[in-house]
Amino acid sequence: MIPFSYARANDAAAALQFFANGAAKYLGGGTNLVDLMRETIERPARLIDVTSLSDSIEETADGGIVIGGAARNTAIAEHRLIRTRFPLLSRAIVAGASPQIRNMATTAGNVLQRTRCAYFYDNDAARCNKREPGQGCDAIEGFNRYHAILGASSACIATHPSDMCVALAALDAVVYLQGTEGKRTVPLSDFHRLPGDRPDIETVMRPGELITAVELPPKPMAVNSTYRKVRDRASYAFALVSVAAAIKIEAGVVGDVRIALGGVAHKPWRAMKAEAALRGQPATDVSFRAAAELELADAKAQAHNAFKVELAKRTIAAVLTDLSGDAA
Amino acid sequence: MSMFEKARETAQGVMQTVMKKAVEVAPDSWMPGGVPDPLIAAKHGHIGRPVSRIDGPLKAKGAARFAAEFRLDGMVYAALSYSTIAKGRIADINIAAAQAAPGVVLVMTHCNAPRLNPPPKFLSQNKAAGGDDLPVMQDERIHWNGQPVALVLAETQEEADHAISLIEVAYAAEPAATSLSEAIGKGTETGSFMGEPLHNEIGNADKAFADAAFTVDSVYRSPRHNHNAMEPHAATIVWEGDRLIIHDATQAVAHTAWSMAQIFDLDETDVHVTSPYVGGGFGGKTLWQHQILAAAAARLSGRPVRIALSREGVYRIIGGRSETEQRVALGSDRYGKLTALIHSGITPKSPNSALPEPFIVPTRSAYAVDNMTLDVQVCTLDMMANTFMRAPGEAVGTFALESAMDELAEKLGIDPIELRARNEPDKDPVGGVPFSSRNIVEAYRSGAERFGWDMRNAAPGSRREGEWLIGMGCATATYPYYRMPGAAARITLSDNGRATVDFAAHEMGMGTSTVQTQVTADRLGLPLDKVTVRYGDSTLPGVILAGGSQQTAAIGMAVMSAYNGLVGELLKLAGNDSPLAGLKPDEVVGINGGLAHRNKPERFENYASILTRANRHELVADGTPPMPFELQHWSMHSYGAMFCEIRVNAITGEPRVSRFLGSFDCGKILNPKTAASQFRGGIIMGIGLALTEETQFDERNGRIVNPSLADYHIPVHLDVPEIEIMWTDIPDPHTPMGAHGVGEIGITGTGAAIANAVYNATGKRVRDLPITLDKLFR
Ligand SMILES: Cc1cc2nc3c(=O)[nH]c(=O)nc-3n(C[C@H](O)[C@H](O)[C@H](O)COP(=O)(O)OP(=O)(O)OC[C@H]3O[C@@H](n4cnc5c(N)ncnc54)[C@H](O)[C@@H]3O)c2cc1C
Ligand code: SF4
């Protein structure tokens, strides 16, 4: 770990001001950032602790919810309104990490956590375009069981590891940002980038910007939603494939549907093609499978993760069938 | 010279054939264990009771001091830098920034490290403890990816970690052997283990296989595994003049003391190793580079040193289990009587490691078959020295053999338990000697009944609940009974009626101190609170390895020898005025805090009285057990029947063990509580072996890619169901207390029981561990 200085910000303005002094990183629960600092992958000269910023979870006038950037993952998962109106979000959060880590992890930190690609972590010996653009990518010809099958590039095949973000993507969540130039919002689905030739640039954030909150717009259909995570052990493992979905069925026909995938891409993958194909279709296993096929049509597997393509299709279909219940 | 004196001379190395034959045919009564230990028959003692661990409260309170918790005046902290190439040399190493970093006391590299002798490699000599014998930091050579290239000492751990990150190394890489297929292409040779070639042949297995009515011929693979004891390796080290004191986390205190003396050119008595508590060993806690380099740095700096490896450090410089590719070919008649058994294969090792993974060992004594070929071929890779890991050989060997037996049972349409019973040997098939105690059929019978084996439908894929396919499988567990030479014990009896027993053994969480307190109390006829066990210190008697599941037997026999000496002395001291007058040692027993005639309990005098009358405050007796000839005279093993119920998700392929039962035949169980924990722990590790664990070794550069508990998957709580444990409790008449080791057997057979259950659930035979979901959902 490289020596650094530490300051605690009591509000967004103070955090932004601290940041202006340069070479800083915001510190949430530290469950990802501190690990990366130990490996000297992140080398901030200053840490600005932003856990004193808003951690509230509040209902909006129209029935949505605004979650403060510093709200702990556990608090979100346990919140009564979230459990009843957005059950997929609760389930996604408790499917991730461990209780201890979730108690520390913040909303903003979770959104901004970095990939678990083992070569990205091996700062001493591996080549990685995400750490150092142009260096090469040791994962492409190495162990890539956990890597992407959608939207990857020849520069990087890493995945975004968050469970929570997959649910947020399905919920049309909106990220609230605040920088020295003011405030703005970005839909979560547009917030993370695909790797392209600059896998080191992972989001659309500008330098120094803060995540102050995440908004869940009202979504009545989300009461019928869930999250399914497929992994190598029963707990405490990252997703090989995960599916967050919500569906509304009217008279046996798909009225509306939201699907997002985890473990398959450099970002939480909103399955727009599958959604579009399903709207207005009969809510049957056949339609669900066909929609999944369509979404995965462009999938490109690596040496060790070809199974993910079929696994993703099956999991999408199984989740939708499950949510359809008697309606299907 | 008597036969036994002669034997003593030769027993250090390979036992000569003549000698071996002589031991085989000698009368039972000449053998250690030839006369049953009186404790086997004893009832109403402490043995067999579920005594809670005496170290339990200390650990719960955090009062038990582990190796990295010794605090010494002026102590500095160590950090290591590891090589990033597998072979070559250090072309340049820049330490200027590290040296200038805050708090740094020393930067040690091959340029300034003291000259050291190579570590004595395990099994090469009696007390050798080294995982390999490579010189490290003695020149610029690199032998494996992860080899330590620099060590920093600093005033705090954080300063050491920071400084180590500032060291820059330029390497001149050379072509390295890091690809298994290329290494095999370069040629293999027959492996050897404990001085014997890993090759056995009886009859003509190839011909019998070709002639067999029913056959199975399959190849099974197991990946590398790494040690992940809860406590990562650590040591706190100080030099007092030319005396070296090491507070270590080790399963070999005396071996380590002697080996460090060789490395640093010291007298063995000038090295003092303590290891009061060890947070798990499993074969990995021996002598590796961290203790050696930290001791060298302590000498250079003149400061006490604490070295505590990071989890990554454990992966880089502590060996693990090597991978295997095993062929098992079975031939049988139509009734399932085996006519041919071939178990052969390949395993890579490092050029300097102490063993090739000896996967054929469990097969030697498994089944009655007249034609058998067993063979381990070894190739070498430039990698971290592979080493002993819980049941080396048996853990992965039983996976292959017992999977193949399941395949054969299915071909024959015979129940897998019945198939095993039909091939139950009446003597050791390879050695030809009788078994000391083997009740495997009974273990299967009782286990099957309790598990509900009769509920199993032999047709694969026939049971389903919702998305979950459910299957059952079984397999045989087995592990040798070992008792290594070199043990010793000392009993000190005080005139206040208390006894202390000393031996240089280890408490790694198994319950050794508790169980040996029970055993000693029973031997002496004392209550538990009158017995103190001292262990974990190289200055105590004996050279006792906590390995090979042999510690309980080795200590048991040593304490028995010390006790025999003690009784002789006590009878002498008691003299003619005692009710014991005229009695011989084998006529008395320890009971009620004293000695009594075996059959006339009224002839009794308590210890305090004997000592007081003799004007003695205390009486000390040392015991050295006889050489372990019983291991040649009988075929001695532990056994188990393992039963697994598994659920495999039909959509995703996720395998989840839903029930497990281990039915063991491991002699007399000394403490049901600690023994059950050992069995369970082994089975949990076996679940990891079957379903989740795999060290990813990047064949491009020989680097381990997943050196962390986030990426190397050991089972978590949710992966481990309720595990039922039961045992026959039939004592082995030829072992101390009638007991067998229980530490390693739990991991054996578990992999096959799970794989066989997976087959029963899904109809998919996975021969390539770990059984991950992608191998099942297709
Ligand atoms: C062993 C392990 C297992 C895990 N398993 C899972 C899993 O299965 N599923 C899963 O989803 N996750 C998993 N995680 C990841 C975990 O969810 C993240 O580490 C956590 O969510 C990060 O939150 P944090 O508050 O600790 O972030 P930090 O580590 O504090 O920060 C992460 C990043 O966010 C930035 N940041 C923090 N707050 C702000 C802000 N307000 N504005 C702008 N930038 C900010 C930091 O600068 C940093 O770059 C696991 C983690 C570990 C260590
Ligand atoms: S996949 Fe991406 S993160 Fe991993 S090594 Fe390649 S470039 Fe780096």
PDB file of C-alpha atoms in Angstrom, chain A residues 59-283:
ATOM      1  CA  GLU A  59     -39.988   7.438  -0.973  1.00  0.00           C
ATOM      2  CA  THR A  60     -40.652   9.989  -3.730  1.00  0.00           C
ATOM      3  CA  ALA A  61     -44.006  11.619  -4.291  1.00  0.00           C
ATOM      4  CA  ASP A  62     -44.752   9.359  -7.274  1.00  0.00           C
ATOM      5  CA  GLY A  63     -43.950   6.099  -5.450  1.00  0.00           C
ATOM      6  CA  GLY A  64     -40.329   5.726  -6.437  1.00  0.00           C
ATOM      7  CA  ILE A  65     -37.419   5.593  -4.036  1.00  0.00           C
ATOM      8  CA  VAL A  66     -34.245   7.641  -3.748  1.00  0.00           C
ATOM      9  CA  ILE A  67     -31.308   5.881  -2.138  1.00  0.00           C
ATOM     10  CA  GLY A  68     -28.432   7.964  -0.779  1.00  0.00           C
ATOM     11  CA  GLY A  69     -24.993   7.223  -2.180  1.00  0.00           C
ATOM     12  CA  ALA A  70     -23.723   6.289   1.277  1.00  0.00           C
ATOM     13  CA  ALA A  71     -26.604   3.931   2.155  1.00  0.00           C
ATOM     14  CA  ARG A  72     -25.188   0.560   3.150  1.00  0.00           C
ATOM     15  CA  ASN A  73     -26.063  -2.432   0.983  1.00  0.00           C
ATOM     16  CA  THR A  74     -27.595  -4.195   3.976  1.00  0.00           C
ATOM     17  CA  ALA A  75     -29.846  -1.244   4.757  1.00  0.00           C
ATOM     18  CA  ILE A  76     -31.169  -1.248   1.212  1.00  0.00           C
ATOM     19  CA  ALA A  77     -31.782  -4.973   1.135  1.00  0.00           C
ATOM     20  CA  GLU A  78     -33.636  -4.877   4.438  1.00  0.00           C
ATOM     21  CA  HIS A  79     -35.753  -1.819   3.706  1.00  0.00           C
ATOM     22  CA  ARG A  80     -39.462  -2.577   3.875  1.00  0.00           C
ATOM     23  CA  LEU A  81     -40.459  -0.591   0.757  1.00  0.00           C
ATOM     24  CA  ILE A  82     -37.701  -2.117  -1.288  1.00  0.00           C
ATOM     25  CA  ARG A  83     -38.561  -5.606  -0.184  1.00  0.00           C
ATOM     26  CA  THR A  84     -42.195  -5.120  -1.124  1.00  0.00           C
ATOM     27  CA  ARG A  85     -41.997  -2.888  -4.211  1.00  0.00           C
ATOM     28  CA  PHE A  86     -38.655  -3.964  -5.651  1.00  0.00           C
ATOM     29  CA  PRO A  87     -37.995  -7.464  -4.343  1.00  0.00           C
ATOM     30  CA  LEU A  88     -35.455  -8.199  -7.070  1.00  0.00           C
ATOM     31  CA  LEU A  89     -33.173  -5.504  -5.634  1.00  0.00           C
ATOM     32  CA  SER A  90     -33.235  -6.991  -2.140  1.00  0.00           C
ATOM     33  CA  ARG A  91     -32.559 -10.438  -3.556  1.00  0.00           C
ATOM     34  CA  ALA A  92     -29.729  -9.217  -5.763  1.00  0.00           C
ATOM     35  CA  ILE A  93     -27.987  -7.545  -2.849  1.00  0.00           C
ATOM     36  CA  VAL A  94     -28.227 -10.485  -0.476  1.00  0.00           C
ATOM     37  CA  ALA A  95     -26.969 -12.765  -3.256  1.00  0.00           C
ATOM     38  CA  GLY A  96     -23.687 -10.848  -3.220  1.00  0.00           C
ATOM     39  CA  ALA A  97     -20.558 -10.979  -1.096  1.00  0.00           C
ATOM     40  CA  SER A  98     -21.021 -11.744   2.617  1.00  0.00           C
ATOM     41  CA  PRO A  99     -23.063 -10.094   5.393  1.00  0.00           C
ATOM     42  CA  GLN A 100     -19.937  -8.398   6.747  1.00  0.00           C
ATOM     43  CA  ILE A 101     -19.048  -6.928   3.365  1.00  0.00           C
ATOM     44  CA  ARG A 102     -22.645  -5.851   2.701  1.00  0.00           C
ATOM     45  CA  ASN A 103     -22.728  -4.091   6.062  1.00  0.00           C
ATOM     46  CA  MET A 104     -19.799  -1.955   4.932  1.00  0.00           C
ATOM     47  CA  ALA A 105     -20.506  -1.570   1.223  1.00  0.00           C
ATOM     48  CA  THR A 106     -22.244   1.603   0.036  1.00  0.00           C
ATOM     49  CA  THR A 107     -24.545   2.223  -2.909  1.00  0.00           C
ATOM     50  CA  ALA A 108     -22.004   4.343  -4.749  1.00  0.00           C
ATOM     51  CA  GLY A 109     -19.136   1.985  -3.986  1.00  0.00           C
ATOM     52  CA  ASN A 110     -21.112  -0.979  -5.236  1.00  0.00           C
ATOM     53  CA  VAL A 111     -21.911   0.766  -8.521  1.00  0.00           C
ATOM     54  CA  LEU A 112     -18.244   1.672  -8.943  1.00  0.00           C
ATOM     55  CA  GLN A 113     -16.640  -1.597  -7.856  1.00  0.00           C
ATOM     56  CA  ARG A 114     -14.088  -2.847 -10.346  1.00  0.00           C
ATOM     57  CA  THR A 115     -13.785  -6.162 -12.140  1.00  0.00           C
ATOM     58  CA  ARG A 116     -12.616  -9.348 -10.406  1.00  0.00           C
ATOM     59  CA  CYS A 117     -10.525 -10.458 -13.407  1.00  0.00           C
ATOM     60  CA  ALA A 118      -7.599 -12.254 -11.778  1.00  0.00           C
ATOM     61  CA  TYR A 119      -5.106 -10.800 -14.242  1.00  0.00           C
ATOM     62  CA  PHE A 120      -6.305  -7.305 -13.428  1.00  0.00           C
ATOM     63  CA  TYR A 121      -5.487  -8.105  -9.798  1.00  0.00           C
ATOM     64  CA  ASP A 122      -2.019  -9.508 -10.522  1.00  0.00           C
ATOM     65  CA  ASN A 123      -0.305  -6.174 -10.723  1.00  0.00           C
ATOM     66  CA  ASP A 124       3.126  -7.787 -10.375  1.00  0.00           C
ATOM     67  CA  ALA A 125       3.061 -10.262 -13.198  1.00  0.00           C
ATOM     68  CA  ALA A 126       0.106  -9.962 -15.576  1.00  0.00           C
ATOM     69  CA  ARG A 127      -0.517  -7.717 -18.531  1.00  0.00           C
ATOM     70  CA  CYS A 128      -3.810  -5.871 -18.388  1.00  0.00           C
ATOM     71  CA  ASN A 129      -5.206  -3.165 -20.643  1.00  0.00           C
ATOM     72  CA  LYS A 130      -7.540  -2.015 -17.915  1.00  0.00           C
ATOM     73  CA  ARG A 131      -4.697  -1.256 -15.555  1.00  0.00           C
ATOM     74  CA  GLU A 132      -2.402  -0.027 -18.267  1.00  0.00           C
ATOM     75  CA  PRO A 133      -3.928   0.629 -21.698  1.00  0.00           C
ATOM     76  CA  GLY A 134      -1.839  -0.840 -24.496  1.00  0.00           C
ATOM     77  CA  GLN A 135      -0.154  -3.406 -22.314  1.00  0.00           C
ATOM     78  CA  GLY A 136      -2.154  -6.362 -23.601  1.00  0.00           C
ATOM     79  CA  CYS A 137      -4.682  -8.668 -21.973  1.00  0.00           C
ATOM     80  CA  ASP A 138      -3.512 -11.874 -20.326  1.00  0.00           C
ATOM     81  CA  ALA A 139      -7.063 -13.116 -19.798  1.00  0.00           C
ATOM     82  CA  ILE A 140      -7.823 -13.618 -23.482  1.00  0.00           C
ATOM     83  CA  GLU A 141      -5.485 -16.609 -23.731  1.00  0.00           C
ATOM     84  CA  GLY A 142      -5.533 -17.390 -20.025  1.00  0.00           C
ATOM     85  CA  PHE A 143      -8.161 -18.436 -17.517  1.00  0.00           C
ATOM     86  CA  ASN A 144     -11.384 -16.798 -18.619  1.00  0.00           C
ATOM     87  CA  ARG A 145     -14.159 -18.870 -17.129  1.00  0.00           C
ATOM     88  CA  TYR A 146     -15.571 -15.796 -15.405  1.00  0.00           C
ATOM     89  CA  HIS A 147     -15.218 -13.471 -18.366  1.00  0.00           C
ATOM     90  CA  ALA A 148     -17.604 -11.749 -20.736  1.00  0.00           C
ATOM     91  CA  ILE A 149     -19.616 -13.231 -23.568  1.00  0.00           C
ATOM     92  CA  LEU A 150     -21.374 -10.031 -24.605  1.00  0.00           C
ATOM     93  CA  GLY A 151     -19.980  -6.673 -25.630  1.00  0.00           C
ATOM     94  CA  ALA A 152     -16.332  -7.543 -25.019  1.00  0.00           C
ATOM     95  CA  SER A 153     -13.503  -6.210 -27.136  1.00  0.00           C
ATOM     96  CA  SER A 154     -10.145  -7.450 -28.272  1.00  0.00           C
ATOM     97  CA  ALA A 155      -8.680  -5.227 -25.583  1.00  0.00           C
ATOM     98  CA  CYS A 156     -10.650  -6.524 -22.600  1.00  0.00           C
ATOM     99  CA  ILE A 157     -13.072  -9.320 -21.798  1.00  0.00           C
ATOM    100  CA  ALA A 158     -13.680  -8.493 -18.133  1.00  0.00           C
ATOM    101  CA  THR A 159     -17.091  -8.456 -16.490  1.00  0.00           C
ATOM    102  CA  HIS A 160     -18.702  -6.041 -14.081  1.00  0.00           C
ATOM    103  CA  PRO A 161     -19.131  -8.080 -10.913  1.00  0.00           C
ATOM    104  CA  SER A 162     -21.995  -6.324  -9.156  1.00  0.00           C
ATOM    105  CA  ASP A 163     -25.242  -8.110  -8.378  1.00  0.00           C
ATOM    106  CA  MET A 164     -26.986  -4.986  -7.146  1.00  0.00           C
ATOM    107  CA  CYS A 165     -26.375  -3.169 -10.432  1.00  0.00           C
ATOM    108  CA  VAL A 166     -28.068  -5.900 -12.435  1.00  0.00           C
ATOM    109  CA  ALA A 167     -31.260  -5.298 -10.500  1.00  0.00           C
ATOM    110  CA  LEU A 168     -30.802  -1.530 -10.855  1.00  0.00           C
ATOM    111  CA  ALA A 169     -30.438  -1.927 -14.621  1.00  0.00           C
ATOM    112  CA  ALA A 170     -33.673  -3.877 -14.807  1.00  0.00           C
ATOM    113  CA  LEU A 171     -35.416  -1.210 -12.726  1.00  0.00           C
ATOM    114  CA  ASP A 172     -34.461   1.705 -15.013  1.00  0.00           C
ATOM    115  CA  ALA A 173     -32.592   3.230 -12.076  1.00  0.00           C
ATOM    116  CA  VAL A 174     -31.052   6.663 -12.434  1.00  0.00           C
ATOM    117  CA  VAL A 175     -27.679   7.702 -11.018  1.00  0.00           C
ATOM    118  CA  TYR A 176     -27.406  11.174  -9.480  1.00  0.00           C
ATOM    119  CA  LEU A 177     -24.056  12.831 -10.011  1.00  0.00           C
ATOM    120  CA  GLN A 178     -22.604  16.008  -8.611  1.00  0.00           C
ATOM    121  CA  GLY A 179     -19.401  17.672  -9.780  1.00  0.00           C
ATOM    122  CA  THR A 180     -17.782  21.066  -9.582  1.00  0.00           C
ATOM    123  CA  GLU A 181     -19.736  21.954 -12.749  1.00  0.00           C
ATOM    124  CA  GLY A 182     -23.040  21.029 -11.180  1.00  0.00           C
ATOM    125  CA  LYS A 183     -25.485  18.167 -10.897  1.00  0.00           C
ATOM    126  CA  ARG A 184     -26.720  15.735 -13.533  1.00  0.00           C
ATOM    127  CA  THR A 185     -28.395  12.370 -13.837  1.00  0.00           C
ATOM    128  CA  VAL A 186     -27.530   9.332 -15.957  1.00  0.00           C
ATOM    129  CA  PRO A 187     -29.640   6.177 -16.436  1.00  0.00           C
ATOM    130  CA  LEU A 188     -27.808   3.266 -14.838  1.00  0.00           C
ATOM    131  CA  SER A 189     -27.924   1.337 -18.110  1.00  0.00           C
ATOM    132  CA  ASP A 190     -25.879   4.088 -19.747  1.00  0.00           C
ATOM    133  CA  PHE A 191     -23.629   4.670 -16.772  1.00  0.00           C
ATOM    134  CA  HIS A 192     -21.096   1.854 -17.309  1.00  0.00           C
ATOM    135  CA  ARG A 193     -19.192   1.595 -20.580  1.00  0.00           C
ATOM    136  CA  LEU A 194     -18.289  -1.331 -22.779  1.00  0.00           C
ATOM    137  CA  PRO A 195     -14.518  -1.812 -22.907  1.00  0.00           C
ATOM    138  CA  GLY A 196     -13.805  -0.902 -26.530  1.00  0.00           C
ATOM    139  CA  ASP A 197     -10.173   0.081 -26.819  1.00  0.00           C
ATOM    140  CA  ARG A 198     -10.206   1.936 -23.494  1.00  0.00           C
ATOM    141  CA  PRO A 199     -11.173  -0.621 -20.847  1.00  0.00           C
ATOM    142  CA  ASP A 200      -9.606   1.638 -18.233  1.00  0.00           C
ATOM    143  CA  ILE A 201     -12.515   4.053 -18.684  1.00  0.00           C
ATOM    144  CA  GLU A 202     -15.354   2.205 -17.049  1.00  0.00           C
ATOM    145  CA  THR A 203     -18.128   4.757 -16.637  1.00  0.00           C
ATOM    146  CA  VAL A 204     -19.325   8.036 -18.052  1.00  0.00           C
ATOM    147  CA  MET A 205     -18.347   9.879 -14.876  1.00  0.00           C
ATOM    148  CA  ARG A 206     -16.194  12.957 -15.112  1.00  0.00           C
ATOM    149  CA  PRO A 207     -13.123  13.324 -12.924  1.00  0.00           C
ATOM    150  CA  GLY A 208     -14.063  14.334  -9.412  1.00  0.00           C
ATOM    151  CA  GLU A 209     -17.771  13.660  -9.798  1.00  0.00           C
ATOM    152  CA  LEU A 210     -19.613  12.158  -6.862  1.00  0.00           C
ATOM    153  CA  ILE A 211     -22.459   9.702  -6.861  1.00  0.00           C
ATOM    154  CA  THR A 212     -24.904  11.296  -4.452  1.00  0.00           C
ATOM    155  CA  ALA A 213     -27.877   8.986  -4.940  1.00  0.00           C
ATOM    156  CA  VAL A 214     -29.587   6.368  -7.046  1.00  0.00           C
ATOM    157  CA  GLU A 215     -33.265   6.741  -7.893  1.00  0.00           C
ATOM    158  CA  LEU A 216     -35.673   3.918  -8.502  1.00  0.00           C
ATOM    159  CA  PRO A 217     -38.537   5.297 -10.574  1.00  0.00           C
ATOM    160  CA  PRO A 218     -41.984   3.952  -9.723  1.00  0.00           C
ATOM    161  CA  LYS A 219     -42.534   0.550 -11.313  1.00  0.00           C
ATOM    162  CA  PRO A 220     -45.635  -1.297 -10.212  1.00  0.00           C
ATOM    163  CA  MET A 221     -44.725  -4.358 -12.273  1.00  0.00           C
ATOM    164  CA  ALA A 222     -41.636  -4.820 -10.096  1.00  0.00           C
ATOM    165  CA  VAL A 223     -43.695  -6.417  -7.356  1.00  0.00           C
ATOM    166  CA  ASN A 224     -43.513  -9.463  -9.604  1.00  0.00           C
ATOM    167  CA  SER A 225     -39.759  -9.602  -9.930  1.00  0.00           C
ATOM    168  CA  THR A 226     -36.817 -11.683  -8.850  1.00  0.00           C
ATOM    169  CA  TYR A 227     -33.103 -12.197  -9.098  1.00  0.00           C
ATOM    170  CA  ARG A 228     -31.416 -15.510  -9.820  1.00  0.00           C
ATOM    171  CA  LYS A 229     -27.684 -15.937  -9.481  1.00  0.00           C
ATOM    172  CA  VAL A 230     -25.869 -18.996 -10.802  1.00  0.00           C
ATOM    173  CA  ARG A 231     -22.509 -19.585  -9.224  1.00  0.00           C
ATOM    174  CA  ASP A 232     -19.806 -22.117  -8.403  1.00  0.00           C
ATOM    175  CA  ARG A 233     -20.650 -22.441  -4.749  1.00  0.00           C
ATOM    176  CA  ALA A 234     -23.808 -21.809  -2.814  1.00  0.00           C
ATOM    177  CA  SER A 235     -22.697 -18.474  -1.413  1.00  0.00           C
ATOM    178  CA  TYR A 236     -19.795 -16.032  -1.495  1.00  0.00           C
ATOM    179  CA  ALA A 237     -18.958 -16.400  -5.150  1.00  0.00           C
ATOM    180  CA  PHE A 238     -19.401 -14.038  -8.053  1.00  0.00           C
ATOM    181  CA  ALA A 239     -22.033 -14.776 -10.638  1.00  0.00           C
ATOM    182  CA  LEU A 240     -21.258 -16.954 -13.616  1.00  0.00           C
ATOM    183  CA  VAL A 241     -24.569 -15.718 -14.926  1.00  0.00           C
ATOM    184  CA  SER A 242     -27.309 -13.838 -13.146  1.00  0.00           C
ATOM    185  CA  VAL A 243     -30.716 -12.636 -14.228  1.00  0.00           C
ATOM    186  CA  ALA A 244     -32.824  -9.837 -12.788  1.00  0.00           C
ATOM    187  CA  ALA A 245     -36.315  -9.703 -14.196  1.00  0.00           C
ATOM    188  CA  ALA A 246     -39.769  -8.263 -13.707  1.00  0.00           C
ATOM    189  CA  ILE A 247     -42.788  -9.116 -15.793  1.00  0.00           C
ATOM    190  CA  LYS A 248     -46.375  -8.070 -16.197  1.00  0.00           C
ATOM    191  CA  ILE A 249     -48.701 -10.538 -17.839  1.00  0.00           C
ATOM    192  CA  GLU A 250     -52.186  -9.670 -18.977  1.00  0.00           C
ATOM    193  CA  ALA A 251     -54.452 -12.438 -20.190  1.00  0.00           C
ATOM    194  CA  GLY A 252     -51.550 -14.719 -20.965  1.00  0.00           C
ATOM    195  CA  VAL A 253     -49.706 -12.056 -22.917  1.00  0.00           C
ATOM    196  CA  VAL A 254     -46.570 -10.228 -21.884  1.00  0.00           C
ATOM    197  CA  GLY A 255     -47.664  -6.679 -21.145  1.00  0.00           C
ATOM    198  CA  ASP A 256     -44.315  -5.394 -20.044  1.00  0.00           C
ATOM    199  CA  VAL A 257     -41.023  -6.947 -19.059  1.00  0.00           C
ATOM    200  CA  ARG A 258     -37.593  -5.956 -17.757  1.00  0.00           C
ATOM    201  CA  ILE A 259     -34.574  -8.224 -18.003  1.00  0.00           C
ATOM    202  CA  ALA A 260     -30.954  -7.579 -17.090  1.00  0.00           C
ATOM    203  CA  LEU A 261     -28.015  -9.964 -16.993  1.00  0.00           C
ATOM    204  CA  GLY A 262     -24.962 -10.108 -14.753  1.00  0.00           C
ATOM    205  CA  GLY A 263     -21.675 -11.929 -15.169  1.00  0.00           C
ATOM    206  CA  VAL A 264     -21.790 -11.675 -18.936  1.00  0.00           C
ATOM    207  CA  ALA A 265     -20.432  -8.241 -19.846  1.00  0.00           C
ATOM    208  CA  HIS A 266     -18.315  -5.266 -18.889  1.00  0.00           C
ATOM    209  CA  LYS A 267     -21.510  -3.646 -17.611  1.00  0.00           C
ATOM    210  CA  PRO A 268     -24.803  -4.773 -16.156  1.00  0.00           C
ATOM    211  CA  TRP A 269     -26.437  -5.997 -19.357  1.00  0.00           C
ATOM    212  CA  ARG A 270     -29.911  -4.738 -20.012  1.00  0.00           C
ATOM    213  CA  ALA A 271     -31.527  -7.295 -22.320  1.00  0.00           C
ATOM    214  CA  MET A 272     -33.304  -4.807 -24.557  1.00  0.00           C
ATOM    215  CA  LYS A 273     -33.643  -7.173 -27.506  1.00  0.00           C
ATOM    216  CA  ALA A 274     -35.289  -9.855 -25.449  1.00  0.00           C
ATOM    217  CA  GLU A 275     -37.616  -7.339 -23.845  1.00  0.00           C
ATOM    218  CA  ALA A 276     -38.682  -5.898 -27.179  1.00  0.00           C
ATOM    219  CA  ALA A 277     -39.267  -9.345 -28.619  1.00  0.00           C
ATOM    220  CA  LEU A 278     -41.431 -10.395 -25.706  1.00  0.00           C
ATOM    221  CA  ARG A 279     -43.793  -7.461 -25.429  1.00  0.00           C
ATOM    222  CA  GLY A 280     -47.159  -8.533 -26.755  1.00  0.00           C
ATOM    223  CA  GLN A 281     -46.123 -12.168 -27.084  1.00  0.00           C
ATOM    224  CA  PRO A 282     -47.800 -15.045 -25.307  1.00  0.00           C
ATOM    225  CA  ALA A 283     -46.167 -15.665 -21.945  1.00  0.00           C
TER     226      ALA A 283
END
